[in-house]
PDB file of C-alpha atoms in Angstrom:
ATOM      1  CA  MET D 948       0.017   0.102   0.008  1.00  0.00           C
ATOM      2  CA  LYS D 949       1.486   3.381  -1.063  1.00  0.00           C
ATOM      3  CA  GLY D 950       1.254   6.502   1.121  1.00  0.00           C
ATOM      4  CA  GLN D 951      -0.584   9.388  -0.394  1.00  0.00           C
ATOM      5  CA  ASN D 952       1.071  12.832  -0.372  1.00  0.00           C
ATOM      6  CA  MET D 953      -1.231  15.687   0.651  1.00  0.00           C
ATOM      7  CA  ASN D 954      -0.385  19.292   0.088  1.00  0.00           C
ATOM      8  CA  GLY D 955      -1.062  21.971   2.727  1.00  0.00           C
ATOM      9  CA  MET D 956      -4.390  22.927   1.049  1.00  0.00           C
ATOM     10  CA  GLN D 957      -5.735  19.317   1.240  1.00  0.00           C
ATOM     11  CA  MET D 958      -4.476  19.100   4.855  1.00  0.00           C
ATOM     12  CA  ARG D 959      -6.479  22.410   5.721  1.00  0.00           C
ATOM     13  CA  ASN D 960      -9.655  21.168   3.927  1.00  0.00           C
ATOM     14  CA  MET D 961      -9.467  17.723   5.814  1.00  0.00           C
ATOM     15  CA  SER D 962      -8.948  19.511   9.203  1.00  0.00           C
ATOM     16  CA  GLY D 963     -11.898  21.883   8.592  1.00  0.00           C
ATOM     17  CA  MET D 964     -14.164  18.967   7.566  1.00  0.00           C
ATOM     18  CA  MET D 965     -13.113  17.055  10.701  1.00  0.00           C
ATOM     19  CA  GLY D 966     -13.770  20.113  12.822  1.00  0.00           C
ATOM     20  CA  ILE D 967     -17.208  20.707  11.351  1.00  0.00           C
ATOM     21  CA  GLN D 968     -18.139  17.022  11.819  1.00  0.00           C
ATOM     22  CA  ASN D 969     -16.980  17.116  15.360  1.00  0.00           C
ATOM     23  CA  ALA D 970     -19.166  20.264  15.940  1.00  0.00           C
ATOM     24  CA  MET D 971     -22.070  18.678  14.269  1.00  0.00           C
ATOM     25  CA  GLN D 972     -22.226  15.925  16.818  1.00  0.00           C
ATOM     26  CA  ARG D 973     -22.528  18.412  19.789  1.00  0.00           C
ATOM     27  CA  ILE D 974     -25.225  20.613  18.313  1.00  0.00           C
ATOM     28  CA  GLY D 975     -28.548  20.561  20.021  1.00  0.00           C
ATOM     29  CA  LYS D 976     -27.080  19.200  23.415  1.00  0.00           C
ATOM     30  CA  GLY D 977     -26.322  22.409  25.161  1.00  0.00           C
ATOM     31  CA  LYS D 978     -28.565  25.181  26.493  1.00  0.00           C
ATOM     32  CA  ARG D 979     -29.009  28.216  24.394  1.00  0.00           C
ATOM     33  CA  LYS D 980     -27.619  30.868  26.604  1.00  0.00           C
ATOM     34  CA  TYR D 981     -25.648  33.047  24.135  1.00  0.00           C
ATOM     35  CA  THR D 982     -27.436  35.908  22.716  1.00  0.00           C
ATOM     36  CA  VAL D 983     -26.485  37.142  19.258  1.00  0.00           C
ATOM     37  CA  LYS D 984     -27.760  40.594  18.123  1.00  0.00           C
ATOM     38  CA  ILE D 985     -28.324  40.520  14.320  1.00  0.00           C
ATOM     39  CA  SER D 986     -29.265  43.483  12.103  1.00  0.00           C
ATOM     40  CA  LYS D 987     -32.450  43.284   9.951  1.00  0.00           C
ATOM     41  CA  HIS D 988     -30.449  42.829   6.653  1.00  0.00           C
ATOM     42  CA  ASN D 989     -28.062  40.082   8.142  1.00  0.00           C
ATOM     43  CA  LYS D 990     -31.117  38.399   9.676  1.00  0.00           C
ATOM     44  CA  LYS D 991     -32.781  38.105   6.228  1.00  0.00           C
ATOM     45  CA  PHE D 992     -29.504  36.851   4.735  1.00  0.00           C
ATOM     46  CA  LEU D 993     -28.917  34.287   7.504  1.00  0.00           C
ATOM     47  CA  GLY D 994     -32.416  32.926   6.677  1.00  0.00           C
ATOM     48  CA  LYS D 995     -31.492  32.441   3.091  1.00  0.00           C
ATOM     49  CA  PHE D 996     -28.162  31.045   4.161  1.00  0.00           C
ATOM     50  CA  VAL D 997     -29.786  28.605   6.267  1.00  0.00           C
ATOM     51  CA  GLU D 998     -32.147  27.373   3.511  1.00  0.00           C
ATOM     52  CA  GLU D 999     -29.284  26.754   1.352  1.00  0.00           C
ATOM     53  CA  ILE D1000     -27.597  24.669   4.044  1.00  0.00           C
ATOM     54  CA  GLN D1001     -30.781  22.814   4.465  1.00  0.00           C
ATOM     55  CA  LYS D1002     -30.998  21.906   0.813  1.00  0.00           C
ATOM     56  CA  GLN D1003     -27.338  20.674   0.773  1.00  0.00           C
ATOM     57  CA  MET D1004     -27.936  18.531   3.852  1.00  0.00           C
ATOM     58  CA  GLY D1005     -31.249  17.147   2.710  1.00  0.00           C
ATOM     59  CA  SER D1006     -33.673  15.416   4.969  1.00  0.00           C
ATOM     60  CA  GLU D1007     -31.688  12.364   6.018  1.00  0.00           C
ATOM     61  CA  ASN D1008     -32.791  10.195   9.035  1.00  0.00           C
ATOM     62  CA  ASN D1009     -29.319   9.939  10.388  1.00  0.00           C
ATOM     63  CA  PRO D1010     -29.429  10.339  14.185  1.00  0.00           C
ATOM     64  CA  GLN D1011     -26.306  12.517  14.017  1.00  0.00           C
ATOM     65  CA  MET D1012     -27.862  14.945  11.740  1.00  0.00           C
ATOM     66  CA  LYS D1013     -30.920  15.284  13.782  1.00  0.00           C
ATOM     67  CA  GLY D1014     -29.552  17.929  16.150  1.00  0.00           C
ATOM     68  CA  VAL D1015     -28.180  19.964  13.161  1.00  0.00           C
ATOM     69  CA  LEU D1016     -31.468  19.817  11.159  1.00  0.00           C
ATOM     70  CA  ASP D1017     -33.499  20.910  14.463  1.00  0.00           C
ATOM     71  CA  PHE D1018     -30.931  23.884  14.933  1.00  0.00           C
ATOM     72  CA  LEU D1019     -31.243  24.938  11.324  1.00  0.00           C
ATOM     73  CA  THR D1020     -35.133  24.826  11.455  1.00  0.00           C
ATOM     74  CA  TYR D1021     -34.916  26.825  14.749  1.00  0.00           C
ATOM     75  CA  LEU D1022     -32.668  29.431  12.980  1.00  0.00           C
ATOM     76  CA  LYS D1023     -34.994  29.679  10.039  1.00  0.00           C
ATOM     77  CA  ALA D1024     -37.984  30.294  12.192  1.00  0.00           C
ATOM     78  CA  GLU D1025     -36.089  32.917  14.350  1.00  0.00           C
ATOM     79  CA  CYS D1026     -35.079  34.799  10.984  1.00  0.00           C
ATOM     80  CA  ALA D1027     -38.550  34.731   9.803  1.00  0.00           C
ATOM     81  CA  LYS D1028     -39.866  36.718  12.793  1.00  0.00           C
ATOM     82  CA  LYS D1029     -39.914  40.196  12.063  1.00  0.00           C
ATOM     83  CA  THR D1030     -39.762  41.927  15.512  1.00  0.00           C
ATOM     84  CA  VAL D1031     -36.855  39.713  16.883  1.00  0.00           C
ATOM     85  CA  THR D1032     -33.418  41.059  16.606  1.00  0.00           C
ATOM     86  CA  GLU D1033     -31.655  38.642  18.997  1.00  0.00           C
ATOM     87  CA  ILE D1034     -31.168  35.001  18.500  1.00  0.00           C
ATOM     88  CA  LYS D1035     -30.226  32.553  21.418  1.00  0.00           C
ATOM     89  CA  MET D1036     -27.695  29.839  20.517  1.00  0.00           C
ATOM     90  CA  SER D1037     -25.401  27.396  22.587  1.00  0.00           C
ATOM     91  CA  PHE D1038     -21.786  27.796  22.392  1.00  0.00           C
ATOM     92  CA  ASP D1039     -21.419  24.689  19.874  1.00  0.00           C
ATOM     93  CA  GLU D1040     -24.320  26.059  17.714  1.00  0.00           C
ATOM     94  CA  LEU D1041     -22.642  29.442  17.446  1.00  0.00           C
ATOM     95  CA  GLU D1042     -19.224  28.002  16.549  1.00  0.00           C
ATOM     96  CA  PHE D1043     -20.798  25.571  13.955  1.00  0.00           C
ATOM     97  CA  LEU D1044     -22.459  28.662  12.339  1.00  0.00           C
ATOM     98  CA  LYS D1045     -19.319  30.674  12.290  1.00  0.00           C
ATOM     99  CA  LYS D1046     -17.494  27.716  10.541  1.00  0.00           C
ATOM    100  CA  MET D1047     -20.071  27.415   8.031  1.00  0.00           C
ATOM    101  CA  VAL D1048     -19.859  31.114   7.154  1.00  0.00           C
ATOM    102  CA  VAL D1049     -16.129  31.024   7.109  1.00  0.00           C
ATOM    103  CA  ASP D1050     -15.923  27.963   4.767  1.00  0.00           C
ATOM    104  CA  SER D1051     -18.562  29.652   2.481  1.00  0.00           C
ATOM    105  CA  VAL D1052     -16.327  32.792   2.280  1.00  0.00           C
ATOM    106  CA  LYS D1053     -13.273  30.699   1.542  1.00  0.00           C
ATOM    107  CA  GLY D1054     -14.954  28.700  -1.040  1.00  0.00           C
ATOM    108  CA  MET D1055     -16.373  31.927  -2.828  1.00  0.00           C
ATOM    109  CA  GLU D1056     -12.860  33.565  -2.630  1.00  0.00           C
ATOM    110  CA  GLY D1057     -11.335  30.467  -4.216  1.00  0.00           C
ATOM    111  CA  MET D1058     -13.589  30.750  -7.387  1.00  0.00           C
ATOM    112  CA  THR D1059     -12.016  31.957 -10.689  1.00  0.00           C
ATOM    113  CA  TYR D1060     -13.913  33.515 -13.609  1.00  0.00           C
ATOM    114  CA  LYS D1061     -13.229  34.103 -17.298  1.00  0.00           C
ATOM    115  CA  TRP D1062     -13.269  37.755 -18.398  1.00  0.00           C
ATOM    116  CA  TYR D1063     -16.941  37.296 -19.866  1.00  0.00           C
ATOM    117  CA  GLN D1064     -18.424  36.223 -16.575  1.00  0.00           C
ATOM    118  CA  ILE D1065     -18.216  39.529 -14.973  1.00  0.00           C
ATOM    119  CA  ILE D1066     -21.885  39.514 -13.739  1.00  0.00           C
ATOM    120  CA  ASN D1067     -21.195  36.152 -11.709  1.00  0.00           C
ATOM    121  CA  LYS D1068     -17.993  37.709 -10.337  1.00  0.00           C
ATOM    122  CA  LEU D1069     -19.777  40.864  -8.997  1.00  0.00           C
ATOM    123  CA  MET D1070     -22.638  38.735  -7.461  1.00  0.00           C
ATOM    124  CA  VAL D1071     -20.099  36.493  -5.657  1.00  0.00           C
ATOM    125  CA  LYS D1072     -18.309  39.594  -4.496  1.00  0.00           C
ATOM    126  CA  THR D1073     -21.520  41.037  -2.918  1.00  0.00           C
ATOM    127  CA  MET D1074     -22.138  37.497  -1.406  1.00  0.00           C
ATOM    128  CA  ILE D1075     -18.697  37.653   0.136  1.00  0.00           C
ATOM    129  CA  LYS D1076     -19.415  41.042   1.526  1.00  0.00           C
ATOM    130  CA  SER D1077     -22.716  39.961   3.032  1.00  0.00           C
ATOM    131  CA  ASN D1078     -20.971  36.752   4.441  1.00  0.00           C
ATOM    132  CA  ARG D1079     -18.386  38.936   6.136  1.00  0.00           C
ATOM    133  CA  SER D1080     -20.851  41.380   7.549  1.00  0.00           C
ATOM    134  CA  LEU D1081     -22.732  38.463   9.034  1.00  0.00           C
ATOM    135  CA  LEU D1082     -19.570  36.932  10.344  1.00  0.00           C
ATOM    136  CA  GLU D1083     -18.849  40.287  12.107  1.00  0.00           C
ATOM    137  CA  GLU D1084     -22.072  40.194  13.878  1.00  0.00           C
ATOM    138  CA  LEU D1085     -21.591  36.724  14.907  1.00  0.00           C
ATOM    139  CA  LYS D1086     -18.363  37.373  16.560  1.00  0.00           C
TER     140      LYS D1086
END
């Protein structure tokens, strides 16, 4: 059996995936005692972001995913409320959300476009700005 060589980028990606999987197992087990204040714009963006994550994860009956799907449903419901500007989360849920936003930013920054895809490039730049704005409020 031959050993596989991994470059630094692959190692970082593997480490990030392991961290997210570890965080996913702890979601839904703690008390929601951390309060995060989110502006109206970022709350709306967070709702759309959560919808996309839910689409990617699907509706699997995996017991490890139950806590994550419950948390995402809770976030979506909180973001849909117009009067609420604060969302309560546990430490693990907050860290998971931060990791998801950071990974999203890193993925979008790594995209390359041809010269004729200027509209796509501008859309991704605005998405990066929105993600960074959301990340600032989460911190």
